[in-house]
Short mmCIF file of C-alpha atoms in Angstrom, two decimals:
data_model
loop_
_atom_site.label_atom_id
_atom_site.label_comp_id
_atom_site.label_asym_id
_atom_site.label_seq_id
_atom_site.Cartn_x
_atom_site.Cartn_y
_atom_site.Cartn_z
CA MET G 918 30.23 0.20 5.56
CA ILE G 919 27.61 -2.40 6.43
CA GLY G 920 26.45 -0.20 9.32
CA LEU G 921 25.71 2.69 6.97
CA VAL G 922 23.77 0.45 4.58
CA LEU G 923 21.85 -1.09 7.48
CA LYS G 924 21.01 2.31 8.96
CA THR G 925 19.87 3.60 5.55
CA TYR G 926 17.72 0.50 4.97
CA CYS G 927 16.05 0.76 8.39
CA ASN G 928 15.38 4.47 7.99
CA LEU G 929 13.94 4.03 4.48
CA VAL G 930 11.53 1.36 5.75
CA ARG G 931 10.69 3.56 8.74
CA ASN G 932 10.03 6.51 6.45
CA ALA G 933 7.61 4.42 4.40
CA PHE G 934 5.67 2.73 7.21
CA LEU G 935 6.59 4.55 10.44
CA PRO G 936 7.40 8.15 9.44
CA GLU G 937 6.66 9.45 12.94
CA SER G 938 9.56 7.35 14.26
CA LEU G 939 12.03 9.57 12.37
CA ALA G 940 10.81 12.77 14.06
CA ASP G 941 13.86 12.87 16.35
CA LEU G 942 16.31 12.95 13.43
CA PRO G 943 17.66 16.30 12.26
CA GLU G 944 15.74 17.87 9.36
CA GLU G 945 18.65 17.40 6.95
CA THR G 946 18.96 13.69 7.76
CA ARG G 947 15.19 13.16 7.41
CA ARG G 948 15.20 14.78 3.99
CA ALA G 949 17.70 12.16 2.82
CA TYR G 950 15.07 9.47 3.38
CA GLU G 951 12.24 11.29 1.64
CA GLY G 952 11.04 10.31 -1.77
CA TRP G 953 8.07 8.09 -1.01
CA THR G 954 5.18 9.36 -3.08
CA LEU G 955 2.52 7.93 -0.76
CA THR G 956 1.84 8.91 2.81
CA LYS G 957 1.33 6.23 5.45
CA ALA G 958 -2.43 6.79 5.31
CA GLU G 959 -2.42 6.17 1.55
CA LEU G 960 -0.45 2.94 1.72
CA PRO G 961 -2.67 -0.12 1.52
CA SER G 962 -2.72 -1.84 4.91
CA ALA G 963 -2.36 -5.16 3.08
CA TRP G 964 1.27 -4.25 2.37
CA LEU G 965 2.20 -3.96 6.02
CA PRO G 966 2.11 -7.68 6.95
CA GLN G 967 4.20 -8.57 3.89
CA CYS G 968 6.65 -5.80 4.75
CA VAL G 969 6.95 -7.16 8.30
CA ARG G 970 7.65 -10.67 6.97
CA THR G 971 10.34 -9.34 4.62
CA VAL G 972 12.00 -7.16 7.26
CA ARG G 973 11.96 -10.07 9.71
CA GLN G 974 13.73 -12.26 7.13
CA CYS G 975 16.30 -9.53 6.52
CA ALA G 976 16.87 -9.06 10.26
CA GLU G 977 17.36 -12.81 10.68
CA ALA G 978 19.89 -12.91 7.83
CA LEU G 979 21.72 -9.83 9.14
CA ARG G 980 22.08 -11.34 12.60
CA ASN G 981 24.55 -13.82 11.08
CA VAL G 982 26.55 -11.07 9.35
CA ILE G 983 26.69 -8.30 11.96
CA PRO G 984 28.99 -8.91 14.91
CA PRO G 985 27.03 -9.01 18.20
CA GLU G 986 29.10 -6.16 19.67
CA SER G 987 28.32 -3.83 16.74
CA GLU G 988 26.46 -0.61 17.52
CA PHE G 989 24.16 -1.33 14.56
CA ASN G 990 23.11 -4.77 15.77
CA ASN G 991 19.88 -3.52 17.38
CA LEU G 992 18.66 -1.47 14.41
CA PRO G 993 16.90 -4.32 12.58
CA GLN G 994 15.45 -5.73 15.80
CA GLU G 995 14.05 -2.33 16.81
CA LEU G 996 12.59 -1.89 13.34
CA VAL G 997 10.94 -5.33 13.48
CA PHE G 998 9.54 -4.57 16.95
CA ASP G 999 8.11 -1.23 15.82
CA LEU G 1000 6.68 -2.71 12.62
CA ARG G 1001 5.03 -5.60 14.48
CA THR G 1002 3.52 -3.15 16.98
CA ASP G 1003 2.22 -0.92 14.19
CA THR G 1004 0.86 -3.94 12.32
CA MET G 1005 -1.01 -5.05 15.45
CA ARG G 1006 -2.61 -1.61 15.71
CA THR G 1007 -3.43 -1.53 11.98
CA ILE G 1008 -5.01 -5.00 11.95
CA LEU G 1009 -7.15 -4.27 15.01
CA LYS G 1010 -8.23 -0.86 13.66
CA GLN G 1011 -9.15 -2.53 10.36
CA ALA G 1012 -11.19 -5.13 12.27
CA ILE G 1013 -13.00 -2.35 14.15
CA ASP G 1014 -13.78 -0.66 10.84
CA ASP G 1015 -14.95 -3.94 9.27
CA VAL G 1016 -17.23 -4.70 12.24
CA SER G 1017 -18.77 -1.23 12.05
CA LYS G 1018 -19.72 -1.91 8.41
CA LEU G 1019 -21.14 -5.42 8.87
CA ASN G 1020 -24.71 -4.11 8.69
CA THR G 1021 -24.13 -3.11 5.06
CA LYS G 1022 -23.27 -6.73 4.20
CA GLU G 1023 -26.21 -8.28 6.07
CA THR G 1024 -28.87 -9.74 3.78
CA TRP G 1025 -31.41 -10.26 6.59
CA VAL G 1026 -32.15 -13.79 5.51
CA LEU G 1027 -33.10 -15.69 8.65
CA ASP G 1028 -31.79 -19.15 9.43
CA THR G 1029 -34.43 -20.94 11.47
CA ASN G 1030 -33.80 -24.06 13.53
CA ASP G 1031 -35.34 -25.68 16.60
CA SER G 1032 -32.40 -25.18 18.95
CA SER G 1033 -31.76 -21.45 18.60
CA GLY G 1034 -34.79 -20.04 16.83
CA SER G 1035 -34.00 -17.60 14.07
CA THR G 1036 -30.62 -15.98 13.45
CA THR G 1037 -29.19 -13.80 10.72
CA GLN G 1038 -25.78 -14.05 9.12
CA LEU G 1039 -24.48 -11.18 11.25
CA PRO G 1040 -22.99 -13.27 14.10
CA GLY G 1041 -21.22 -15.50 11.59
CA MET G 1042 -19.85 -12.51 9.72
CA PHE G 1043 -18.58 -11.05 13.00
CA GLU G 1044 -16.93 -14.37 13.85
CA ASN G 1045 -15.27 -14.51 10.40
CA CYS G 1046 -13.98 -10.96 10.83
CA ILE G 1047 -12.48 -11.82 14.23
CA ASN G 1048 -11.00 -15.11 12.98
CA GLU G 1049 -9.36 -13.36 10.03
CA SER G 1050 -7.87 -10.68 12.28
CA VAL G 1051 -6.59 -13.23 14.80
CA SER G 1052 -5.06 -15.26 11.97
CA HIS G 1053 -3.20 -12.21 10.65
CA LEU G 1054 -2.10 -11.23 14.15
CA ASN G 1055 -0.85 -14.74 14.86
CA ASP G 1056 1.00 -14.96 11.55
CA VAL G 1057 2.68 -11.56 11.60
CA VAL G 1058 2.68 -10.20 15.14
CA ILE G 1059 2.31 -12.78 17.88
CA ARG G 1060 4.82 -15.41 16.80
CA VAL G 1061 8.22 -14.43 18.13
CA LYS G 1062 11.24 -15.51 16.11
CA ALA G 1063 14.73 -16.05 17.49
CA GLY G 1064 16.38 -12.78 18.50
CA GLU G 1065 13.09 -10.85 18.61
CA HIS G 1066 11.32 -9.35 21.59
CA ASP G 1067 7.74 -10.24 22.45
CA ILE G 1068 5.81 -7.03 21.76
CA PHE G 1069 3.28 -7.89 24.47
CA ASN G 1070 5.98 -7.66 27.14
CA ASP G 1071 5.92 -3.90 26.48
CA ARG G 1072 3.39 -2.22 28.79
CA THR G 1073 2.41 0.46 26.26
CA THR G 1074 1.72 -2.17 23.61
CA GLN G 1075 -0.37 -4.16 26.08
CA GLU G 1076 -2.44 -1.08 26.86
CA GLN G 1077 -2.90 -0.24 23.17
CA ALA G 1078 -3.93 -3.81 22.31
CA THR G 1079 -6.37 -3.90 25.24
CA ALA G 1080 -7.93 -0.56 24.27
CA LEU G 1081 -8.30 -1.65 20.63
CA CYS G 1082 -9.88 -4.98 21.62
CA ILE G 1083 -12.31 -3.12 23.88
CA ASP G 1084 -13.14 -0.80 20.97
CA LEU G 1085 -13.73 -3.85 18.77
CA VAL G 1086 -16.24 -5.34 21.23
CA LYS G 1087 -17.84 -1.92 21.72
CA GLY G 1088 -18.19 -1.62 17.94
CA TRP G 1089 -20.01 -4.96 17.82
CA ALA G 1090 -22.28 -3.92 20.71
CA PHE G 1091 -22.96 -0.53 19.11
CA LEU G 1092 -23.80 -2.21 15.80
CA GLY G 1093 -26.26 -4.55 17.54
CA HIS G 1094 -27.80 -1.65 19.45
CA HIS G 1095 -28.07 0.43 16.28
CA LEU G 1096 -29.74 -2.39 14.35
CA LEU G 1097 -32.04 -3.33 17.20
CA PHE G 1098 -33.38 0.17 17.75
CA ARG G 1099 -33.64 1.36 14.16
CA THR G 1100 -36.53 3.51 13.05
CA ALA G 1101 -40.00 2.12 12.60
CA SER G 1102 -39.64 2.25 8.80
CA PHE G 1103 -36.84 -0.30 8.98
CA SER G 1104 -38.87 -2.67 11.17
CA ILE G 1105 -41.77 -2.48 8.72
CA LEU G 1106 -39.39 -3.31 5.86
CA PHE G 1107 -37.95 -6.22 7.88
CA GLN G 1108 -41.45 -7.58 8.57
CA LYS G 1109 -42.27 -7.40 4.85
CA LYS G 1110 -39.10 -9.38 4.01
CA GLN G 1111 -40.10 -12.06 6.53
CA SER G 1112 -43.55 -12.46 5.06
CA PHE G 1113 -42.23 -13.35 1.59
#
């Protein structure tokens, strides 16, 4: 009985946050888990870390209830692993998107000092974006609880994380390049702002 409830719970959570992971199930079985009105793309990414925390707590509590030799013992752990991996991807993709939009938040007010000359707020905003992402990753993804697998021991996850981090740095470099080589009309506007 507990196995059926556990399997249903895991598949409902998968259907909400990882619908592609149910692709191997027969059509009839998949239909039993339908009913979510939002697609994964429509779900706010802010829900995912909280979902991971809740599922991790459930998995920890279930470890004490489910006998170790049970065939259903790995279901919660696999779900937690997949959710943590997806959360890592989501957080890094969100950081890439945030970095690409930093120029819209820049006020172009220069901070002048003797040691570094003049700087804008852009490097600080980039640093804040990275710090926030690392904080979320550390809180939800990187810390491994008892009975869980380290997601970065998985080669595919390592490759995905590396590619996303490279894309993040490329996004920062592209943003700098884009701002540096803007049209002449922008540079005239920037010079007018400086003269005020």
